[in-house]
Short mmCIF file of C-alpha atoms in Angstrom, two decimals:
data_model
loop_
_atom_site.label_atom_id
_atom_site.label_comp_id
_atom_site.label_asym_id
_atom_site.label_seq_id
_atom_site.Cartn_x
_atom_site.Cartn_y
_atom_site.Cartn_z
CA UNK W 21 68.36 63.77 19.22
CA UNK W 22 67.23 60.33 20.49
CA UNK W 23 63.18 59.80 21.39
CA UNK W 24 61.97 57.35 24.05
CA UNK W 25 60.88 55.55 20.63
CA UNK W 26 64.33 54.99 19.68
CA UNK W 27 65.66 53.83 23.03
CA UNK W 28 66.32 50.04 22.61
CA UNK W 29 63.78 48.64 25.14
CA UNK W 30 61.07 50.65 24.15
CA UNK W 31 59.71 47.63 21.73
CA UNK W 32 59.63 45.64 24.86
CA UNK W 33 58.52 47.95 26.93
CA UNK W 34 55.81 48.44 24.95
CA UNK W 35 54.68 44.81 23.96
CA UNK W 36 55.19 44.38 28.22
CA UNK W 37 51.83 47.30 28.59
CA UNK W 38 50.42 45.60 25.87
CA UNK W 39 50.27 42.20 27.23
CA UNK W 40 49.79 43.37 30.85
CA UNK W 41 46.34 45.43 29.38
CA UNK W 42 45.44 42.08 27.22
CA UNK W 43 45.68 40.06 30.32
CA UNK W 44 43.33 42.24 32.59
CA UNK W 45 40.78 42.33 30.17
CA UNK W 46 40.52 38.74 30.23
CA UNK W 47 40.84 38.38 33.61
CA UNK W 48 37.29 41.38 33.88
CA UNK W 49 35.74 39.32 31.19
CA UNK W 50 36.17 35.91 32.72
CA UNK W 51 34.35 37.19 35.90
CA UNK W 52 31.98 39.09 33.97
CA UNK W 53 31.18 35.47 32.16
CA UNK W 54 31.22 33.23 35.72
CA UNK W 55 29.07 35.94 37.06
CA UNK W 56 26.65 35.32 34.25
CA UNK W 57 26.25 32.01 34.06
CA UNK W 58 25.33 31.85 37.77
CA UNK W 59 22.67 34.43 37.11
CA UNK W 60 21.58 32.11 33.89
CA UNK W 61 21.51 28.95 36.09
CA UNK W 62 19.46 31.10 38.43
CA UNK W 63 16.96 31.91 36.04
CA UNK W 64 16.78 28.47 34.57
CA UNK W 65 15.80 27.38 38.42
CA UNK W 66 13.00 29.74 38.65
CA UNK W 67 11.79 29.24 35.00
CA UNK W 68 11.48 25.64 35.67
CA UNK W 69 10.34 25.71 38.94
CA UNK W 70 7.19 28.42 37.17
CA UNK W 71 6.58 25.74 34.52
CA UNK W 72 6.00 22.60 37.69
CA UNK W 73 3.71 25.20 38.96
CA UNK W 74 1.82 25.57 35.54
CA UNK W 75 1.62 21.74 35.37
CA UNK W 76 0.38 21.13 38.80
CA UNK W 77 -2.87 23.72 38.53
CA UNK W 78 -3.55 21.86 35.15
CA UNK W 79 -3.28 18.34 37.20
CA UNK W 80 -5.17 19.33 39.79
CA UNK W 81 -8.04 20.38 37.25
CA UNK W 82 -8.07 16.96 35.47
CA UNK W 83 -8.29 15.29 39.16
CA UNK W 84 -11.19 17.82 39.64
CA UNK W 85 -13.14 17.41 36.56
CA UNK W 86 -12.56 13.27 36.59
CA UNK W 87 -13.98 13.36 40.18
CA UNK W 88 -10.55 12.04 41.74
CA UNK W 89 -10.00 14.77 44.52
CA UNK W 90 -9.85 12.50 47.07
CA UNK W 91 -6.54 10.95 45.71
CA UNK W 92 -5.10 14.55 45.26
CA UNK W 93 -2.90 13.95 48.42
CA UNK W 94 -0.84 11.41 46.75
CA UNK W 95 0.47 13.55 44.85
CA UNK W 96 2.63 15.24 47.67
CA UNK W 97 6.12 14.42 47.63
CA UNK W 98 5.60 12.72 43.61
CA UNK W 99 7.86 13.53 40.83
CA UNK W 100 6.36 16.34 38.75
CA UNK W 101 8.44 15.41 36.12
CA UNK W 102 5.46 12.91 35.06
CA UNK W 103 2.98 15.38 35.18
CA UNK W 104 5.15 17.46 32.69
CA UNK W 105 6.11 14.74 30.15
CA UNK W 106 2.64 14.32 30.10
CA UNK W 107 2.42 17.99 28.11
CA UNK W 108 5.99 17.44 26.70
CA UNK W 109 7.63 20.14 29.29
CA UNK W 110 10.11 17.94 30.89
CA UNK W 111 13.65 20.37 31.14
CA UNK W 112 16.87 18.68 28.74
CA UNK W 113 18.32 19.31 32.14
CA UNK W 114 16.03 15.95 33.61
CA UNK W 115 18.20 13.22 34.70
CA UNK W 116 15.80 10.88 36.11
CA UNK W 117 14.97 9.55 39.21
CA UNK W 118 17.71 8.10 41.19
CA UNK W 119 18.21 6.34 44.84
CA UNK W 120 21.44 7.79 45.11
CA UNK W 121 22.53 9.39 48.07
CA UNK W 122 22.91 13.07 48.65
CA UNK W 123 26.35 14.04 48.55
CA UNK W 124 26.52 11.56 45.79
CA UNK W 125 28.57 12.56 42.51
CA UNK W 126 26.26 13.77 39.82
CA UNK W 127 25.86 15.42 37.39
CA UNK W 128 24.41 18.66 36.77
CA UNK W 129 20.62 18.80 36.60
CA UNK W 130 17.18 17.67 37.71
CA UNK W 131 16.44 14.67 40.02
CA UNK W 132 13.70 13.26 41.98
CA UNK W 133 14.98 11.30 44.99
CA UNK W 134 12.55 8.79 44.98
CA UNK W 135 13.89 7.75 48.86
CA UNK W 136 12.55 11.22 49.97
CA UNK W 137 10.27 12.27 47.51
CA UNK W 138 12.22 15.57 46.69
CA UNK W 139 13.39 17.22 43.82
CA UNK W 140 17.04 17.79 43.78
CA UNK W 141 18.40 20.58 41.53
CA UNK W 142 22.26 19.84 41.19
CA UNK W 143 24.12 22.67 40.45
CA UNK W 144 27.18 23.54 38.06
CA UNK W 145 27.74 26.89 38.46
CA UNK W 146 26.32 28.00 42.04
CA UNK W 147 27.60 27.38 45.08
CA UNK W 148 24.68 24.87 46.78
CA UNK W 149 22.13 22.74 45.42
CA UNK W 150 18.48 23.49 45.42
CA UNK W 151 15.52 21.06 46.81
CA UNK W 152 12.08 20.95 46.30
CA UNK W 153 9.55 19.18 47.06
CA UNK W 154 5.36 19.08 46.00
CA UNK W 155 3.36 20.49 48.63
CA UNK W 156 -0.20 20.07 49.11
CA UNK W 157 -1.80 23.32 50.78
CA UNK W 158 -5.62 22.64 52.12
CA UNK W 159 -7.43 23.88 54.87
CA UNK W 160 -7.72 21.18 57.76
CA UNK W 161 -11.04 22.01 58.49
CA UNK W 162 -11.53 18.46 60.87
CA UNK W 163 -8.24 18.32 62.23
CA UNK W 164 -7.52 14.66 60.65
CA UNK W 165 -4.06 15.48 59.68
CA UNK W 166 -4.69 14.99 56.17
CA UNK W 167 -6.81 15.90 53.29
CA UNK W 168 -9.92 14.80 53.13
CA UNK W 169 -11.61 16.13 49.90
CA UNK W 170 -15.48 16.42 51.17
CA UNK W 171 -14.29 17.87 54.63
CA UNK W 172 -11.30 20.21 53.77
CA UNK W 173 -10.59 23.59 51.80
CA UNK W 174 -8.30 22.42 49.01
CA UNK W 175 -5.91 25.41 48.52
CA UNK W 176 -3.51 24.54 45.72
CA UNK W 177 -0.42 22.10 44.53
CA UNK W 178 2.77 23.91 44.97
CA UNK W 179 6.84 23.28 44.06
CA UNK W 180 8.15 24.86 46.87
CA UNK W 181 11.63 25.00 47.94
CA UNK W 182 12.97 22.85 50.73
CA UNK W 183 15.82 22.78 53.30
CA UNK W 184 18.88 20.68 52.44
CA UNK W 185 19.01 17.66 54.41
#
């Protein structure tokens, strides 16, 4: 009596399921792995972007005790990757500053666009890049349009996130 073992394609046949199974597992984990890596870069983003934060309060308490507050508005639209070398906290992922233009070809990483005074975030595994910029937030209590240390409520430095351009 012959079995479906013993039929002559059923070494084939079998080594065809094989492969076929092999193959769709690598096709789930490849998308399980591009799916991670976006979350990573993600993360990375908004661990980085926590850190600048961290940096700017302790800058803006060394402008306070040296008595500079008044010069606390320049610091809106600066690179905060100064601030952070300072303590050593500058991401591997820093490039540098650059004049280059947006949709320029870089690489992946950290910029400051010196032309604009933004932070450019360019991505490798997400779909857009991110911008940021420093922000100064202060109560304009004389309506001047700008910060004025002995007039205004100084509210904090923040990295916020900008529109593209």
């Amino acid at each position: 009596m012959k079995t479906i073992g013993s039929h002559p394609g059923a070494i084939s046949f079998r080594l065809s399921v094989m492969i076929i199974l092999i193959l769709i597992l690598v096709v789930v984990f490849f998308r399980y792995l591009d799916s991670t890596q976006r979350e990573l870069e993600r993360v990375s983003i908004q661990q980085t972007k926590k850190i600048i934060d961290s940096a700017l309060v302790v800058v803006f308490a060394s402008y306070a005790v040296k008595g500079r507050l008044a010069e606390i508005g320049e610091l809106e639209g600066g690179n905060p990757f100064i601030y952070m070398a300072e303590y050593q906290l500058v991401p591997p992922a820093y490039r540098g500053e650059t004049d280059a233009q947006v949709g320029a070809e870089l690489e992946p990483g950290w910029y400051y666009l010196k032309q604009s005074g933004r932070v450019l975030y360019k991505s490798h595994y997400l779909e857009t890049d991110s911008y940021f910029s420093i922000r100064l937030k202060y109560d304009d209590l004389n309506h001047s349009g700008r910060f004025e240390a002995d007039m205004d409520k100084f509210l904090g430095l923040q990295f916020v996130k900008t529109a593209e351009f």
